[in-house]
Short mmCIF file of C-alpha atoms in Angstrom, two decimals:
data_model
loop_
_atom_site.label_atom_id
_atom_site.label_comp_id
_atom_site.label_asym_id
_atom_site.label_seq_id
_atom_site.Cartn_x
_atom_site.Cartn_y
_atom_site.Cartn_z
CA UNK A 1 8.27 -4.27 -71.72
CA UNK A 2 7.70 -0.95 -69.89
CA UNK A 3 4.32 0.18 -68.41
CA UNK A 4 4.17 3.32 -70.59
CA UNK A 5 4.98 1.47 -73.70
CA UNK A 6 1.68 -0.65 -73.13
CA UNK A 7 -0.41 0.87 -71.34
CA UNK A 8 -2.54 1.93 -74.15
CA UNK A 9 -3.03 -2.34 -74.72
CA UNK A 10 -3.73 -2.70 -71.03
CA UNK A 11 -6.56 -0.41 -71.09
CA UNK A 12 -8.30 -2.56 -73.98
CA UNK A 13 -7.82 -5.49 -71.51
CA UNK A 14 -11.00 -7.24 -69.92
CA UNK A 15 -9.56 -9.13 -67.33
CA UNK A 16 -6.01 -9.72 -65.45
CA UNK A 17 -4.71 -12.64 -63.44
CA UNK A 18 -1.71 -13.00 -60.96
CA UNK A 19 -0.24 -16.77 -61.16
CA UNK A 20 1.77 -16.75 -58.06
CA UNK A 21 3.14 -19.80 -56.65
CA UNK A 22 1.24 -19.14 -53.40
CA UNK A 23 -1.91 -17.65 -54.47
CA UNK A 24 -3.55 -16.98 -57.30
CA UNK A 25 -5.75 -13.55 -58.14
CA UNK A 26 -8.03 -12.36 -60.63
CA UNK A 27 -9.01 -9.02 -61.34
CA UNK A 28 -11.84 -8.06 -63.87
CA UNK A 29 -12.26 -4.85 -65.47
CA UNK A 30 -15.62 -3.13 -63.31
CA UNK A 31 -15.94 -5.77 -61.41
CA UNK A 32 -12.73 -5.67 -58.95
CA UNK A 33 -10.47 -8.72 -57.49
CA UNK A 34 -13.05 -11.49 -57.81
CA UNK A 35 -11.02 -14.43 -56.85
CA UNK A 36 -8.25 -15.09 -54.39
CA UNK A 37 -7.39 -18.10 -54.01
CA UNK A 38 -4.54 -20.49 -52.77
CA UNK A 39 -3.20 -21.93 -56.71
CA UNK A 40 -3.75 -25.75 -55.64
CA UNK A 41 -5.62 -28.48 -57.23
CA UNK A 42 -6.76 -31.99 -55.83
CA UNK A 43 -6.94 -34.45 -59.00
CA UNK A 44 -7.95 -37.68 -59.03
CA UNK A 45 -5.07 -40.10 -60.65
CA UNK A 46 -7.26 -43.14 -61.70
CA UNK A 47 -9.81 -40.90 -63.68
CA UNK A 48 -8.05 -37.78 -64.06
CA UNK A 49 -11.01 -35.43 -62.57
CA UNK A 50 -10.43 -32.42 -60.31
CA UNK A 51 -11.60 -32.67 -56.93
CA UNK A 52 -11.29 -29.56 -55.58
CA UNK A 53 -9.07 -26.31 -56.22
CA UNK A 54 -7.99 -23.28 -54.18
CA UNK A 55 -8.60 -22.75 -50.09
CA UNK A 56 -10.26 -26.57 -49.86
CA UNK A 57 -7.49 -28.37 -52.23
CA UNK A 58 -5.27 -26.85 -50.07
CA UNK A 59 -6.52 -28.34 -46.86
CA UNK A 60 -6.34 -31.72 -48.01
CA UNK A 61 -2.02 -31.22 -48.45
CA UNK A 62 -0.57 -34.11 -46.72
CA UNK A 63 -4.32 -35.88 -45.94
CA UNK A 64 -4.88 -37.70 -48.56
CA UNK A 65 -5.52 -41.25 -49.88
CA UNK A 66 -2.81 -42.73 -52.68
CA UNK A 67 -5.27 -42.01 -55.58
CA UNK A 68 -5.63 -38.28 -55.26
CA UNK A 69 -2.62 -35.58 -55.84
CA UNK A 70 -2.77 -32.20 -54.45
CA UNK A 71 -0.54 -30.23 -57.57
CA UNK A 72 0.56 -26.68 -57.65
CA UNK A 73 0.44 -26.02 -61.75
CA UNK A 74 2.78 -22.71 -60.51
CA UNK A 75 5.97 -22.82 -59.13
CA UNK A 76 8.21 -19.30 -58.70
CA UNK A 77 5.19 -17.23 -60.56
CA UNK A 78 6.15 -19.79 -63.71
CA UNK A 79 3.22 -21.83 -64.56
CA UNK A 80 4.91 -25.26 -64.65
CA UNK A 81 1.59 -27.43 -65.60
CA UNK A 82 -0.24 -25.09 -68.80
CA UNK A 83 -3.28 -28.07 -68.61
CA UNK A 84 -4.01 -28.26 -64.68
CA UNK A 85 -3.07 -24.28 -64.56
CA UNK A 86 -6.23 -24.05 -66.85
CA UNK A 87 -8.49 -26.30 -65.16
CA UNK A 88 -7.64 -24.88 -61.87
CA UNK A 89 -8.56 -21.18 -63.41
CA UNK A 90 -11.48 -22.17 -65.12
CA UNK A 91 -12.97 -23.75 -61.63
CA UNK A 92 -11.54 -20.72 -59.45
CA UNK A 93 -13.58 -18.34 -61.93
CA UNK A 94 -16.83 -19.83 -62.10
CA UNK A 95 -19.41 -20.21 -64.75
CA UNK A 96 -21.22 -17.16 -64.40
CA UNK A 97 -17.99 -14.89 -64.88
CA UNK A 98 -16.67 -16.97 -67.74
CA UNK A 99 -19.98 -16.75 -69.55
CA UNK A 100 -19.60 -12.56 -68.64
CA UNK A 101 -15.87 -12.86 -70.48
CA UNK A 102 -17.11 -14.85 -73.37
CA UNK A 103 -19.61 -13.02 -74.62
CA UNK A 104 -16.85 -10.14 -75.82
CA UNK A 105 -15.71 -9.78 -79.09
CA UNK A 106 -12.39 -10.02 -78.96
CA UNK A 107 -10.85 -11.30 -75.20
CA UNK A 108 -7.73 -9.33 -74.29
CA UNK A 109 -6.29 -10.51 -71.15
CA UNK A 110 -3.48 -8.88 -68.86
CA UNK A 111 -1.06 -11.17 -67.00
CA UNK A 112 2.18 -10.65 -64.43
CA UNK A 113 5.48 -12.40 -64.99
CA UNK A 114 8.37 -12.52 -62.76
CA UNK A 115 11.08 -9.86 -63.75
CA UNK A 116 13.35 -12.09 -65.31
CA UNK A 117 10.83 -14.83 -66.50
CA UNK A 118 12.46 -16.56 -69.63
CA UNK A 119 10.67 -17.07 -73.15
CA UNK A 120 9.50 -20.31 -71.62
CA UNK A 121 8.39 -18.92 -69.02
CA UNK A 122 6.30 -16.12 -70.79
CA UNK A 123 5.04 -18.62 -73.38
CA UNK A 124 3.53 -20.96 -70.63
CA UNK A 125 1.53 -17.92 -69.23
CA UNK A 126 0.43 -16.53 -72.82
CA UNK A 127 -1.20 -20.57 -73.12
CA UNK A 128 -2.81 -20.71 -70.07
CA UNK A 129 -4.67 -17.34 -70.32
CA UNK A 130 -5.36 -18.82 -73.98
CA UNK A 131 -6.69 -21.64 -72.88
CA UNK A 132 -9.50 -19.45 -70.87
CA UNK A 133 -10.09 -18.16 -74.04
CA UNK A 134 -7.82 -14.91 -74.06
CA UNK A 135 -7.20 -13.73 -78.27
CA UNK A 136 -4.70 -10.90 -76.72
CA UNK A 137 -2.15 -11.27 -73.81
CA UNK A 138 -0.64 -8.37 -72.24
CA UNK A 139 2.75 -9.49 -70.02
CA UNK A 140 3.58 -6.99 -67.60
CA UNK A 141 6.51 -7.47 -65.26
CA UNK A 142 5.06 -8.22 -61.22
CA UNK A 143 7.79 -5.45 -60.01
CA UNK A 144 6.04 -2.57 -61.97
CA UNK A 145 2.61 -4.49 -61.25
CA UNK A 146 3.11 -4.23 -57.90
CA UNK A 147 4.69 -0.64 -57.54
CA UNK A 148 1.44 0.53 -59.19
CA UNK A 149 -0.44 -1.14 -56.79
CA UNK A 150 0.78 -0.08 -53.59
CA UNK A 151 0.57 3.62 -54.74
CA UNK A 152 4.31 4.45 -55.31
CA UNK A 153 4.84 7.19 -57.97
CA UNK A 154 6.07 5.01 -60.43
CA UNK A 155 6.29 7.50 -63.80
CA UNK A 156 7.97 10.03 -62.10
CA UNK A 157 11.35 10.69 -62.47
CA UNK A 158 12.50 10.03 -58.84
CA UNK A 159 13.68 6.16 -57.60
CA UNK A 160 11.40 3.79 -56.04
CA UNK A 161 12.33 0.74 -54.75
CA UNK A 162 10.22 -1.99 -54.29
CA UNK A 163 10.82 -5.44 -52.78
CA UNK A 164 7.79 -8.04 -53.90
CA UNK A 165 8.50 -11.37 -51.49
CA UNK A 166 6.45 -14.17 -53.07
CA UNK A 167 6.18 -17.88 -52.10
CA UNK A 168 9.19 -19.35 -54.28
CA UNK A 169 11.24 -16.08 -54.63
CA UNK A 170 11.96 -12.39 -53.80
CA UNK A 171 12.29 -9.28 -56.47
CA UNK A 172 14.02 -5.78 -55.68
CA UNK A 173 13.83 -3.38 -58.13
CA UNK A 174 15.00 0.11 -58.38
CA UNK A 175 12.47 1.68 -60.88
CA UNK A 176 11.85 5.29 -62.55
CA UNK A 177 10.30 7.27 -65.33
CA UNK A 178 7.88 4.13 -65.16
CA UNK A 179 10.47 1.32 -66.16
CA UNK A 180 13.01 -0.96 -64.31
CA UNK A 181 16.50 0.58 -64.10
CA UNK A 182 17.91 -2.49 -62.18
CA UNK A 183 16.36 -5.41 -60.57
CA UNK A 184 17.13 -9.08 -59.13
CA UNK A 185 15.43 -11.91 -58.58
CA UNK A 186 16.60 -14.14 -55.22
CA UNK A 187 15.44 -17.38 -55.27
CA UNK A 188 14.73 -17.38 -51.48
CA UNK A 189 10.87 -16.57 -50.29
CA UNK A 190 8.20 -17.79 -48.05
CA UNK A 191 8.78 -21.24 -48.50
CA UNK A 192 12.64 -20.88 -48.28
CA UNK A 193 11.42 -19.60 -44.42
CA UNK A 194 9.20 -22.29 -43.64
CA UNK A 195 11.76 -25.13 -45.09
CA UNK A 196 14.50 -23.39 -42.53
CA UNK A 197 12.03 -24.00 -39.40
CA UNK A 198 11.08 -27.82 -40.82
CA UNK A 199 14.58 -28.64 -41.21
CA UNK A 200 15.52 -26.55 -37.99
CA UNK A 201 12.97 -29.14 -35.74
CA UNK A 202 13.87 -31.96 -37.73
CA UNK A 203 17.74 -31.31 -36.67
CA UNK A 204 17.24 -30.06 -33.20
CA UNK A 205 14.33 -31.82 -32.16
CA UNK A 206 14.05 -35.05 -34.23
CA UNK A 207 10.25 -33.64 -34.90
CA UNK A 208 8.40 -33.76 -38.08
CA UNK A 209 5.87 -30.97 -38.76
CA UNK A 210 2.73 -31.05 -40.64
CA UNK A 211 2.70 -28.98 -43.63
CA UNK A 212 -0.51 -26.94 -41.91
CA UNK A 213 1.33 -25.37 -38.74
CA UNK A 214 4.27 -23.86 -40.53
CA UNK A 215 2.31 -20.88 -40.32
CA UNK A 216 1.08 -20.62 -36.76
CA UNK A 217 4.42 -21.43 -35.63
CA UNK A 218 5.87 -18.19 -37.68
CA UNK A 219 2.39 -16.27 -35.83
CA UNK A 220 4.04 -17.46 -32.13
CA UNK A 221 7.30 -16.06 -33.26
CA UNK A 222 5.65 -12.40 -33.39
CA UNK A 223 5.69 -11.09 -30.42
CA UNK A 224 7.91 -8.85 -32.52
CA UNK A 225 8.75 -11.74 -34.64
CA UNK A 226 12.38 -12.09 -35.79
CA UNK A 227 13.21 -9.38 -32.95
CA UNK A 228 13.56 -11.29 -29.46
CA UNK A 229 10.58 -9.35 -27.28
CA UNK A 230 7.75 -12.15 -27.48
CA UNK A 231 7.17 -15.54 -25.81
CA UNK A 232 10.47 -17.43 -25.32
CA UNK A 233 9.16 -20.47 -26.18
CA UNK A 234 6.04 -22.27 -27.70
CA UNK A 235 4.64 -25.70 -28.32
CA UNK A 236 3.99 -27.13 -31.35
CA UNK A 237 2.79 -31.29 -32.31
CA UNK A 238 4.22 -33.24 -34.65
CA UNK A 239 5.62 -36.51 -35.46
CA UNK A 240 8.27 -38.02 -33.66
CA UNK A 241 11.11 -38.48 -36.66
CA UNK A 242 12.40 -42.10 -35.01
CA UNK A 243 8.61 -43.74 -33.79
CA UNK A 244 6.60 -41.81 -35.77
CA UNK A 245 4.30 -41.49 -32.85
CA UNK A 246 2.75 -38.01 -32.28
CA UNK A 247 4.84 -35.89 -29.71
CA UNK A 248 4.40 -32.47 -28.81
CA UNK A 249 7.74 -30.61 -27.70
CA UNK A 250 8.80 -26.92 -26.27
CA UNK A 251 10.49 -24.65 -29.48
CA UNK A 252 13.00 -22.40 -28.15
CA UNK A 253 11.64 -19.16 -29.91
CA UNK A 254 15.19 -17.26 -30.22
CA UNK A 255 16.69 -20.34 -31.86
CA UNK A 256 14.05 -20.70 -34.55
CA UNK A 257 14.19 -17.08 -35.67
CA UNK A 258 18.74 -17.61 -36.05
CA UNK A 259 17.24 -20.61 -38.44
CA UNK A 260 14.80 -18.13 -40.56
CA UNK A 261 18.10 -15.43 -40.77
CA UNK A 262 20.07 -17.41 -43.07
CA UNK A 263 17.55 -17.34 -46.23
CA UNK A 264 16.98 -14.17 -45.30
CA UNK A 265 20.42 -12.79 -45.51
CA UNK A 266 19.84 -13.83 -49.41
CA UNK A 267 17.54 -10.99 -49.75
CA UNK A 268 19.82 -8.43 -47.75
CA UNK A 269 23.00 -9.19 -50.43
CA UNK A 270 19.88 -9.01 -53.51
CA UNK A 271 19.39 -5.28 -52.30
CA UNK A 272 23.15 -4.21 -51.74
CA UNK A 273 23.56 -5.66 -55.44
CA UNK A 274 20.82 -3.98 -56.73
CA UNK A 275 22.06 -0.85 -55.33
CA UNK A 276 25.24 -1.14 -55.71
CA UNK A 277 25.02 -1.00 -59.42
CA UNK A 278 22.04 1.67 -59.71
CA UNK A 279 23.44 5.67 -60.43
CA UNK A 280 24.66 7.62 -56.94
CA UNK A 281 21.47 10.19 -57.90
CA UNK A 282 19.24 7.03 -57.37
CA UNK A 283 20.37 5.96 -54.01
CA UNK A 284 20.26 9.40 -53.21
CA UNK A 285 16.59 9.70 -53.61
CA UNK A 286 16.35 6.20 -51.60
CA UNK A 287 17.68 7.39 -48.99
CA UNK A 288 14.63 8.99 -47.68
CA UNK A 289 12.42 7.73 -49.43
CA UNK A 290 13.07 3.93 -48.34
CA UNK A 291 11.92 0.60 -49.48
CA UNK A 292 8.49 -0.37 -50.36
CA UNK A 293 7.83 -4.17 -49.29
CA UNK A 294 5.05 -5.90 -51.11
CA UNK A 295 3.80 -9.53 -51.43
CA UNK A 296 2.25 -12.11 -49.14
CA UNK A 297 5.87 -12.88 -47.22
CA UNK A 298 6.40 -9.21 -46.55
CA UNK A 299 3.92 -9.95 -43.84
CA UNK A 300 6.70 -12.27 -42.27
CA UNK A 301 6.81 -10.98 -38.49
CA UNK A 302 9.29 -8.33 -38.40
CA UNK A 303 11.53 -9.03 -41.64
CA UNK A 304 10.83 -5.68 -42.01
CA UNK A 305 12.53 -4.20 -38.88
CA UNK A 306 15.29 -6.63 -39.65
CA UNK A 307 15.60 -4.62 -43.22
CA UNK A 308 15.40 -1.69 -41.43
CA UNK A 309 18.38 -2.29 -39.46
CA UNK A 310 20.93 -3.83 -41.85
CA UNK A 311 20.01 -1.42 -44.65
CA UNK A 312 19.69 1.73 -42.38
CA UNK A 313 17.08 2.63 -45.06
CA UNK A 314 13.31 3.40 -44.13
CA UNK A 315 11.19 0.49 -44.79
CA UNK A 316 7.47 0.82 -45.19
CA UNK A 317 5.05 -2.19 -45.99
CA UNK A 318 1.92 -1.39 -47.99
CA UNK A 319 -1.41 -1.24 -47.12
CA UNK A 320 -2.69 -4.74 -48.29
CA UNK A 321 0.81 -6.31 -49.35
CA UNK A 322 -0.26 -9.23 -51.04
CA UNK A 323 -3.03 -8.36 -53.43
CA UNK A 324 -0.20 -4.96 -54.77
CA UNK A 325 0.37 -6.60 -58.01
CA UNK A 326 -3.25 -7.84 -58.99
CA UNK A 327 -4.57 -4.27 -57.81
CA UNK A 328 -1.79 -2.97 -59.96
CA UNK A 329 -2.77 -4.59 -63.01
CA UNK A 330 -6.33 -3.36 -62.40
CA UNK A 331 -5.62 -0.04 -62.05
CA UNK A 332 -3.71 -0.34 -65.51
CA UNK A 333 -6.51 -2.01 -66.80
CA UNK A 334 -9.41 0.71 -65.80
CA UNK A 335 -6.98 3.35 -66.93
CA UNK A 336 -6.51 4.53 -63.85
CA UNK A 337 -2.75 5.69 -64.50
CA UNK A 338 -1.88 7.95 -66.12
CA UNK A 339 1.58 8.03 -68.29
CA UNK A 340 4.15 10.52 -68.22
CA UNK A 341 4.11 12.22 -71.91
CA UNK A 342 6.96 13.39 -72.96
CA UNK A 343 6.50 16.08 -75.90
CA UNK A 344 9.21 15.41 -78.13
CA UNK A 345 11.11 18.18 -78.50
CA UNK A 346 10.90 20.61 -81.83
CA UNK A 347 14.20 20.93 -83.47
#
């Protein structure tokens, strides 16, 4: 589906939502992004009743009793679990904007899907928003989403190239005259990184980690992240593997960022592919004009530099790289963009 193709639905849409794996974002037409929230649910097993969703569900991963279940309804921006998916949306919206979205006529809905999301995959989505009570559902793919969102020209007839890094997976895309001339999806994303430094102090240091200080751990890799200025070394608690007592050891810094370079050499081959088979005039106009890095993992202390120097391209990130797609679909939604019209020519 290109953007120009249905942009004139997207405009009659009231509301959008971006299921990500990681996070999950709602944007509603004059009101803006009104929820952004971690997609996580706590539910009760023995009576079936949700405890908690978003930023407080997620606290309670790995802390709680037998009887509750922290779920994650989407996995690799496919929703996985149509029911919980719903319940979790219905609680992350709230009454009062629910009541605001019922009261119209007819409710369209706008929603992204990964680039190469299968039927399945697209039907799952299309329930969920129907389940919130959605009569129309726009798809519209993340990549073009996102490049909307972070500003890049996408109608134009010049290359772009975008590279959204979500939770469960990356996207490149080379895009122009508003659609996708060649994309790929690598299965390797935020969690790929955070599995490579688990496993990495599991080998090396016979440490378990909790689930919670993945992410400072990648924080006291920045000095300049995967580059080596920064502190050599930093302490981190865990559980002893053998024990299971709590021990707190010394992380050699420079080792844990050669574990985070192997899924990240996955992306590197997903952009020479993606290149390799886009026309020379393309490349040509990404030579200058670089790669565009979107999504919550683009934040990943310097995977950009590390871009930068393998691809010899310029590599910008945008402004607020993880909200690109959901500000994308608004933008589509308050017609904010404008498509290129091609006059068809008089014979």
């Amino acid at each position: 589906m290109t953007a120009t193709a249905s942009l004139e639905q997207l405009r009659r849409c009231h509301f959008a939502v971006d299921l990500g794996a990681a996070r999950t974002r709602v944007y509603v037409k004059g009101a803006g992004v009104v929820v952004d929230q971690p997609s996580v649910a706590a539910v009760n097993t023995r009576t079936g009743a949700l405890i908690a969703v978003g930023e407080f569900a997620e606290k309670m991963t790995g802390r709680t009793p037998d009887y509750i279940r922290v779920v994650r309804p989407v996995s690799g921006g496919t929703v996985v679990d149509i029911e919980m998916a719903q319940r979790m949306l219905r609680h992350l919206l709230g009454d009062k904007i629910r009541r605001s979205l019922r009261r119209k006529p007819i409710l369209r809905a706008a929603a992204c899907t990964p680039h190469d999301a299968d039927p399945l995959a697209q039907r799952a989505c299309i329930e969920t928003m129907v389940g919130l009570g959605a009569r129309r559902v726009e798809l519209v793919d993340t990549l073009i989403a996102a490049a909307v969102g972070c500003g890049l020209p996408v109608e134009r007839p010049e290359a772009t190239m975008v590279l959204v890094c979500g939770a469960a997976a990356t996207q490149v895309a080379v895009l122009s005259l508003g659609s996708i001339v060649n994309a790929v999806r690598i299965p390797v994303g935020g969690e790929a990184v955070d599995h490579a430094i688990v496993q990495h102090l599991r080998h090396q240091h016979e440490l378990m980690l909790p689930s919670q200080s993945v992410r400072p751990l990648q924080l006291a890799l920045s000095g300049n992240g995967l580059t080596a200025s920064g502190p050599a070394s930093t302490e981190i608690h865990g559980r002893d593997v053998a024990t299971g007592l709590a021990r707190s050891v010394q992380v050699d810094t420079a080792a844990v960022r050669d574990a985070i370079q192997t899924p990240l050499t996955a992306v590197l081959d997903g952009i020479g592919k993606v290149l390799r088979d886009c026309p020379p005039d393309l490349v040509a106009d990404l030579a200058d004009r670089g790669i565009m890095m979107v999504g919550g993992s683009a934040l990943l202390p310097g995977f950009d530099q590390m871009l930068r120097h393998a691809t010899g391209m310029p590599v910008h990130i945008a402004e607020r790289p993880e909200v690109c797609a959901v500000e994308g679909l608004g933008a589509m939604l308050e017609g904010r963009i404008e498509p290129l019209t091609l006059d068809p020519l008089a014979d």
